[in-house]
Amino acid sequence: MKYNIASGPHTHGGDSSSSLMYQVILALLPTSLFGLYVFGVSALLVLLTASISALLAESIMLYWRGVNQSSLFDGSALLTGWLLALSLPPATPLWIVALGSFFAIAIGKHAYGGLGQNLFNPAMLARVMLLICFPVELTDWHAATPPVLTETGLDLNPYWLGIDAISSATPLAAEAPMLAVRSLWFGHHAGSLGETSALFILLGGLFLLWRKVINWVIPTAVLLGLALPALLLHAIKPDQFLSASTHLFSGAVFLAAFFIATDMVTSPVSVKGQWVFGLGCGLLIFLIRTFGNYPEGVAFSVLIMNATTPLIDHYLRPAVFGSRPKWFKEERA
Amino acid sequence: MRAFAKPFRGGIHPVGYKEFSQDCAIEKLPAPKRVYLGLQQRNGTLLSALVSVGDSVGKGQLVAKGANDMAVPLHSPINGTVEDIRDYVSAHPSGIKIKTLVIKNNGDSSWSQQHGSIHPLSLASDEMLQRILDAGIVGLGGAGFPTGIKLRLARDKQVHTLIINGGECEPYLTCDDRLMQEYAVDVVLGSQLMAKAIGARKAIIAVEDNKPASIQALKIAAAELHDIEIQVVPSLYPMGSERHLIKAVTGKTVAPGTLSVELGILVHNVATARAVYHALRFNRPLIDRVLTVSGAGIEQPKNLLVPIGTSVADLLSACGGLTMSAQRLVAGGPMMGQVIPSPYTPIDKSIGGLLALTDQEVRDEQSHDCVRCGRCVAACPMGLMPFQMAAHSRVSDYDGAQDYGLNHCLLCGACSYVCPSRIPLVQHFSHARGEINAQRSMAQKSALARLLTNARAERLAKEAAQRKAEKAAKAAERKKKAAQRKAQQASESGE
Ligand code: SF4
Ligand code: SF4
């Protein structure tokens, strides 16, 4: 029996931050496995390289900063590496992947003071750094070559085995043929490792919602922020602007809505703030894709909105219980 | 759907653990060998003993009283003799010792005086309030504020609605639930009397929807009375908070920095209602209370009616003792209760629960860095930013913490409960509050000192000035006299 003073509450809901992180990783499994299925061995290598080098970088940084190594497996470093891998083309040269992971952990996270202190989503920061430094490798989209079951057995494509590769255009590139929405749902098209199937991402997202790891506000706001302007402009000039569904189901939009914009460290805490943040992300994705030079606006949009998070948190606080606008007059019943 | 029926923003659904004791009918604990009555109240007011060592006292006899109404009188819960008056451990978590009356039981359990029953509805409001004050009743929900004073204040503010709090939202505690089931009539009549004493039009007994048996019992008890209403509220922690209960029951919000009586509403606890009924109907002082003894660290969880002043050790042995895994004793509920510093601590009027918790229940884990997940913000029923308040408190930036709402914090613990990084948020807040109070009283003291010094300087200056003036006046007088003399001499010589 301990009689020393301990402050309440003397009970706890039982969640821990690392359990939250691992649940996110668990939720990423469907789309990750699907990515491996579609893109084969090279994708697996990218995923492994990114994860392992993220953990390695974390360990080095913890040692360097004199922090206990026990937080190495709190899930946050692994999650960063994993998200980075999912956002990369499936055949990115492995040294580039490793460089990205190191950058994400060292600059994206520890340079800001470690877990919880970073202003920008580390995976997205690394993604953008790589895109700027290695534009050729980072836009080398491989065709989806999933194994097919034929009469003679499983037909494994040499590309799938990582022996050779063919390039293809992403659905967002101007010359790409219009892909059926159905294909975008199931993801037999070129793209980043983890973004090809909206369906599997959605499955993971719903799992997170169900487990209350994330709430519905940010995903909804991101999707609305992108869909509303797209609907409007497509209705005015259908030949010039992509339809809302193409926008929603292509690129990393679903991944961003459920897994990247919802990153708790870099998104606002109040519900009001989350609406502003999510809508801002969606709108920026639309603007960059439609009027900018980069075909893929997701990473940039999230980073830009990350920068506004402290501001949003400062100005959009929740209202203190019972406080009311100045004009409000309470009547005495 | 529950989400849409939410009566206020924020709040949590902590694991209830009510199954330990919810089916245990209230047992009357036989009076212990000794009771320990502290002569200092929670708010610091002192009581002076009316008996001395060796005196024999009777059950219900007034044994100590204070200088004013803020100090509620204390009555002996048993028949026996005053064995000692000495410093003894109290329920304060610091383990501070206070002057305590030790009364030894003589085994007789009858009331010492005839407390004849009266017809309380015939009493005038003033007399009712006086009787409630004399009976030594404090709020039994945990705050421990003198009930008579609260009622008088409410009457002066012309309160129209009395809300009786049957929420019992803290995990583990089931004593109010059992009390409402088994003493529904007492609770209902007590509520009616309280409403009458303050001139309120009606009383609403609010019960959380997870207590169907209580709701049923109260509805039956109040069936004939139209000034008593039973209202079911959703179960959500902290429903027991006055402001949140009012919001759930009436839809009205009490503005920050104001009191509920200003809206014409007063809140009291169900156990207090029962004590009021006993005081008015049978003229009985408050000498016992119902409490829950529970937790996985207790062999037999129970709801007990115990004499005030019974020691924790006596309660534990009445419940079969502790299990091997018991790690922490808590007075009150697990959310807001405080650690009991010693097993010899006596139960005072405002302790509604005694919990023996194991490590698995406490889940006291190493805390990590804040990941800004915002769960504390979503859980806070007051609409505050707990993680910001904690960050500022940690670096002693108390102004910053106040800017994020520290003053409005209920210390309800909802934020700590949900924090995945196990940051002891509430601990930071109570520490910061303490510091701010200390600073404020220091500031007040030095202001007072300055005032006194200034006054003294002023007084001295005034005195000096006065002396000077007197001197000057005297000198002037002398001069005048001299001049007069001269003039006289001159005139005399001139004659
Ligand atoms: S303890 Fe204070 S800050 Fe935390 S949830 Fe309760 S009212 Fe909000
Ligand atoms: S719940 Fe804990 S980790 Fe999350 S923001 Fe609040 S203090 Fe930080």
Coordinates of N, CA and C in Angstrom, one line a residue, chain A residues 55-168:
Chain A
L55 N 13.6 4.2 -38.5 CA 13.9 3.7 -37.1 C 15.4 4.0 -36.8
L56 N 16.2 3.7 -37.8 CA 17.6 4.0 -37.6 C 17.9 5.4 -37.3
A57 N 17.3 6.3 -38.1 CA 17.5 7.7 -37.9 C 17.0 8.1 -36.5
E58 N 15.8 7.6 -36.1 CA 15.3 7.9 -34.8 C 16.3 7.6 -33.7
S59 N 16.8 6.4 -33.8 CA 17.7 5.9 -32.8 C 18.9 6.8 -32.7
I60 N 19.5 7.2 -33.9 CA 20.6 8.0 -33.9 C 20.3 9.4 -33.3
M61 N 19.2 9.9 -33.6 CA 18.8 11.3 -33.1 C 18.5 11.2 -31.6
L62 N 17.9 10.1 -31.2 CA 17.6 10.0 -29.7 C 18.9 10.0 -29.0
Y63 N 19.9 9.2 -29.5 CA 21.2 9.1 -28.9 C 21.9 10.4 -28.8
W64 N 21.8 11.1 -30.0 CA 22.5 12.4 -30.1 C 21.9 13.4 -29.2
R65 N 20.6 13.4 -29.0 CA 19.9 14.4 -28.1 C 19.9 13.9 -26.7
G66 N 20.5 12.8 -26.4 CA 20.6 12.3 -25.0 C 19.2 11.9 -24.5
V67 N 18.3 11.4 -25.4 CA 17.0 11.0 -24.9 C 17.0 9.4 -24.8
N68 N 16.3 8.9 -23.8 CA 16.2 7.5 -23.6 C 15.7 6.8 -24.9
Q69 N 16.4 5.7 -25.2 CA 16.0 4.9 -26.4 C 14.6 4.3 -26.3
S70 N 14.1 4.3 -25.1 CA 12.8 3.6 -25.0 C 11.7 4.1 -25.9
S71 N 11.8 5.4 -26.3 CA 10.8 5.9 -27.1 C 11.0 5.6 -28.6
L72 N 12.0 4.8 -28.9 CA 12.3 4.4 -30.3 C 11.1 3.7 -30.9
F73 N 10.5 2.8 -30.1 CA 9.4 2.0 -30.7 C 8.0 2.5 -30.2
D74 N 7.9 3.9 -30.0 CA 6.6 4.4 -29.7 C 5.7 4.5 -30.9
G75 N 6.2 4.1 -32.0 CA 5.4 4.0 -33.2 C 5.5 5.2 -34.1
S76 N 5.9 6.4 -33.6 CA 5.9 7.6 -34.4 C 6.9 7.6 -35.5
A77 N 8.1 7.1 -35.2 CA 9.1 7.0 -36.3 C 8.8 6.0 -37.4
L78 N 8.3 4.9 -36.9 CA 7.9 3.9 -37.9 C 6.8 4.4 -38.8
L79 N 5.8 5.1 -38.2 CA 4.7 5.7 -38.9 C 5.2 6.7 -39.9
T80 N 6.1 7.5 -39.5 CA 6.7 8.5 -40.5 C 7.3 7.8 -41.7
G81 N 8.1 6.9 -41.4 CA 8.8 6.1 -42.6 C 7.7 5.5 -43.4
W82 N 6.8 4.9 -42.8 CA 5.8 4.1 -43.6 C 4.9 5.1 -44.5
L83 N 4.5 6.2 -43.9 CA 3.8 7.2 -44.7 C 4.6 7.7 -45.8
L84 N 5.9 7.9 -45.6 CA 6.7 8.4 -46.7 C 6.7 7.4 -47.8
A85 N 6.9 6.1 -47.4 CA 7.0 5.1 -48.5 C 5.7 5.0 -49.3
L86 N 4.6 5.2 -48.6 CA 3.3 5.1 -49.3 C 3.1 6.2 -50.3
S87 N 3.8 7.3 -50.0 CA 3.7 8.5 -50.9 C 4.7 8.5 -52.0
L88 N 5.6 7.5 -52.1 CA 6.6 7.6 -53.1 C 6.2 6.7 -54.3
P89 N 6.8 6.9 -55.5 CA 6.6 6.0 -56.6 C 7.2 4.7 -56.2
P90 N 6.5 3.6 -56.6 CA 6.9 2.3 -56.1 C 8.3 1.8 -56.5
A91 N 8.9 2.4 -57.4 CA 10.3 2.0 -57.8 C 11.3 3.0 -57.6
T92 N 11.1 3.9 -56.6 CA 12.1 4.9 -56.3 C 13.4 4.2 -55.9
P93 N 14.5 4.7 -56.4 CA 15.8 4.2 -55.9 C 15.9 4.2 -54.4
L94 N 16.4 3.1 -53.9 CA 16.4 2.9 -52.5 C 17.2 3.9 -51.7
W95 N 18.3 4.3 -52.3 CA 19.1 5.3 -51.5 C 18.3 6.6 -51.4
I96 N 17.5 6.9 -52.4 CA 16.7 8.1 -52.2 C 15.7 8.0 -51.1
V97 N 15.1 6.8 -51.1 CA 14.1 6.5 -50.0 C 14.7 6.7 -48.7
A98 N 15.9 6.1 -48.5 CA 16.6 6.2 -47.2 C 16.9 7.6 -46.8
L99 N 17.4 8.3 -47.8 CA 17.7 9.8 -47.6 C 16.4 10.5 -47.1
G100 N 15.3 10.2 -47.8 CA 14.0 10.8 -47.4 C 13.7 10.5 -46.0
S101 N 13.8 9.3 -45.6 CA 13.5 8.9 -44.2 C 14.4 9.6 -43.2
F102 N 15.7 9.7 -43.5 CA 16.6 10.4 -42.6 C 16.2 11.9 -42.5
F103 N 15.9 12.4 -43.6 CA 15.5 13.8 -43.6 C 14.2 14.0 -42.8
A104 N 13.2 13.2 -43.0 CA 12.0 13.3 -42.3 C 12.2 13.3 -40.8
I105 N 13.0 12.3 -40.3 CA 13.2 12.2 -38.8 C 14.1 13.3 -38.3
A106 N 15.2 13.5 -39.0 CA 16.2 14.4 -38.4 C 15.8 15.9 -38.5
I107 N 15.4 16.3 -39.7 CA 15.0 17.7 -39.9 C 13.5 17.9 -39.6
G108 N 12.7 16.9 -40.1 CA 11.2 17.1 -39.9 C 10.8 17.0 -38.5
K109 N 11.5 16.2 -37.7 CA 11.0 16.0 -36.3 C 11.9 16.5 -35.3
H110 N 13.2 16.0 -35.3 CA 14.1 16.3 -34.1 C 14.6 17.7 -34.2
A111 N 14.8 18.2 -35.4 CA 15.3 19.6 -35.4 C 14.3 20.6 -34.7
Y112 N 13.0 20.2 -34.7 CA 12.0 21.0 -34.0 C 11.9 20.7 -32.5
G113 N 12.6 19.7 -32.1 CA 12.5 19.4 -30.6 C 11.9 18.0 -30.3
G114 N 11.7 17.2 -31.4 CA 11.2 15.8 -31.1 C 9.7 15.7 -31.2
L115 N 9.2 14.6 -30.7 CA 7.8 14.2 -30.8 C 6.9 15.3 -30.3
G116 N 5.9 15.7 -31.1 CA 4.9 16.7 -30.6 C 5.3 18.1 -30.8
Q117 N 6.6 18.4 -31.2 CA 7.0 19.7 -31.3 C 7.1 20.2 -32.8
N118 N 7.0 19.3 -33.7 CA 7.3 19.7 -35.1 C 6.1 20.4 -35.7
L119 N 6.4 21.4 -36.5 CA 5.4 22.2 -37.1 C 4.8 21.5 -38.3
F120 N 5.7 20.8 -39.1 CA 5.2 20.2 -40.4 C 5.2 18.7 -40.2
N121 N 4.3 18.1 -41.0 CA 4.2 16.7 -41.1 C 5.6 16.2 -41.7
P122 N 6.3 15.4 -40.9 CA 7.7 15.0 -41.3 C 7.7 14.2 -42.6
A123 N 6.8 13.3 -42.8 CA 6.7 12.5 -44.1 C 6.5 13.4 -45.3
M124 N 5.6 14.4 -45.1 CA 5.3 15.3 -46.2 C 6.5 16.2 -46.5
L125 N 7.1 16.6 -45.5 CA 8.3 17.5 -45.6 C 9.3 16.8 -46.4
A126 N 9.6 15.5 -46.1 CA 10.6 14.7 -46.8 C 10.2 14.5 -48.3
R127 N 8.9 14.2 -48.4 CA 8.4 14.0 -49.8 C 8.6 15.2 -50.7
V128 N 8.4 16.4 -50.2 CA 8.5 17.6 -51.0 C 10.0 17.8 -51.2
M129 N 10.8 17.6 -50.2 CA 12.3 17.8 -50.4 C 12.8 16.9 -51.5
L130 N 12.3 15.6 -51.5 CA 12.8 14.7 -52.5 C 12.3 15.1 -53.9
L131 N 11.1 15.6 -53.9 CA 10.5 16.0 -55.2 C 11.3 17.1 -55.8
I132 N 11.8 18.0 -54.9 CA 12.5 19.2 -55.5 C 13.9 18.7 -55.9
C133 N 14.5 17.8 -55.1 CA 15.9 17.4 -55.4 C 16.0 16.4 -56.5
F134 N 15.0 15.5 -56.5 CA 15.1 14.4 -57.5 C 13.8 14.3 -58.3
P135 N 13.6 15.4 -59.1 CA 12.3 15.5 -59.8 C 12.1 14.3 -60.8
V136 N 13.1 13.8 -61.4 CA 13.0 12.8 -62.4 C 12.5 11.4 -61.7
E137 N 13.3 11.1 -60.7 CA 13.0 9.8 -60.0 C 11.6 9.8 -59.4
L138 N 11.3 11.0 -58.9 CA 10.0 11.1 -58.1 C 8.8 11.2 -58.9
T139 N 9.0 11.3 -60.2 CA 7.8 11.3 -61.1 C 7.8 10.2 -62.1
D140 N 8.6 9.2 -61.7 CA 8.7 8.0 -62.6 C 7.7 7.0 -62.2
W141 N 6.5 7.2 -62.8 CA 5.4 6.3 -62.3 C 5.4 5.0 -63.1
H142 N 5.3 4.0 -62.3 CA 5.3 2.6 -62.9 C 3.9 2.1 -63.2
A143 N 3.8 1.4 -64.2 CA 2.5 0.8 -64.5 C 2.2 -0.2 -63.5
A144 N 0.9 -0.3 -63.2 CA 0.4 -1.4 -62.3 C 0.5 -2.7 -63.0
T145 N 1.2 -3.6 -62.4 CA 1.3 -5.0 -63.1 C 1.0 -6.1 -62.1
P146 N -0.2 -6.1 -61.6 CA -0.5 -7.1 -60.6 C -0.4 -8.5 -61.2
P147 N -0.1 -9.5 -60.4 CA -0.1 -10.9 -60.9 C -1.5 -11.3 -61.4
V148 N -1.6 -12.0 -62.4 CA -2.9 -12.5 -63.0 C -2.9 -14.0 -62.9
L149 N -4.1 -14.5 -62.6 CA -4.2 -15.9 -62.6 C -4.7 -16.4 -64.0
T150 N -3.9 -17.2 -64.6 CA -4.2 -17.7 -66.0 C -4.4 -19.2 -65.9
E151 N -4.7 -19.8 -67.1 CA -4.9 -21.3 -67.0 C -3.6 -22.0 -66.7
T152 N -2.5 -21.5 -67.0 CA -1.2 -22.2 -66.8 C -0.7 -21.9 -65.4
G153 N -1.4 -21.2 -64.6 CA -1.0 -20.9 -63.2 C -0.8 -19.4 -63.0
L154 N -0.2 -19.0 -62.0 CA 0.0 -17.6 -61.7 C 1.0 -17.0 -62.6
D155 N 0.5 -15.9 -63.3 CA 1.4 -15.2 -64.3 C 2.1 -14.0 -63.6
L156 N 3.4 -14.2 -63.3 CA 4.1 -13.1 -62.7 C 4.8 -12.3 -63.7
N157 N 4.5 -11.1 -63.8 CA 5.1 -10.2 -64.7 C 6.6 -9.9 -64.3
P158 N 7.5 -9.8 -65.2 CA 8.9 -9.5 -64.8 C 9.0 -8.1 -64.1
Y159 N 8.1 -7.3 -64.5 CA 8.1 -5.9 -63.9 C 7.7 -6.1 -62.4
W160 N 6.7 -7.0 -62.2 CA 6.3 -7.1 -60.8 C 7.4 -7.7 -60.0
L161 N 8.2 -8.5 -60.6 CA 9.3 -9.1 -59.8 C 10.5 -8.1 -59.7
G162 N 10.3 -6.9 -60.2 CA 11.3 -5.9 -60.0 C 12.5 -6.0 -60.9
I163 N 12.4 -6.9 -62.0 CA 13.5 -7.1 -62.9 C 13.6 -5.9 -63.9
D164 N 12.5 -5.4 -64.3 CA 12.4 -4.3 -65.3 C 11.2 -3.5 -64.9
A165 N 11.1 -2.4 -65.6 CA 10.0 -1.5 -65.3 C 9.4 -0.8 -66.5
I166 N 8.1 -0.6 -66.5 CA 7.6 0.2 -67.6 C 6.9 1.5 -66.9
S167 N 7.0 2.6 -67.6 CA 6.5 3.8 -67.1 C 5.1 4.0 -67.6
S168 N 4.3 4.8 -66.9 CA 3.0 5.1 -67.3 C 2.6 6.4 -66.7

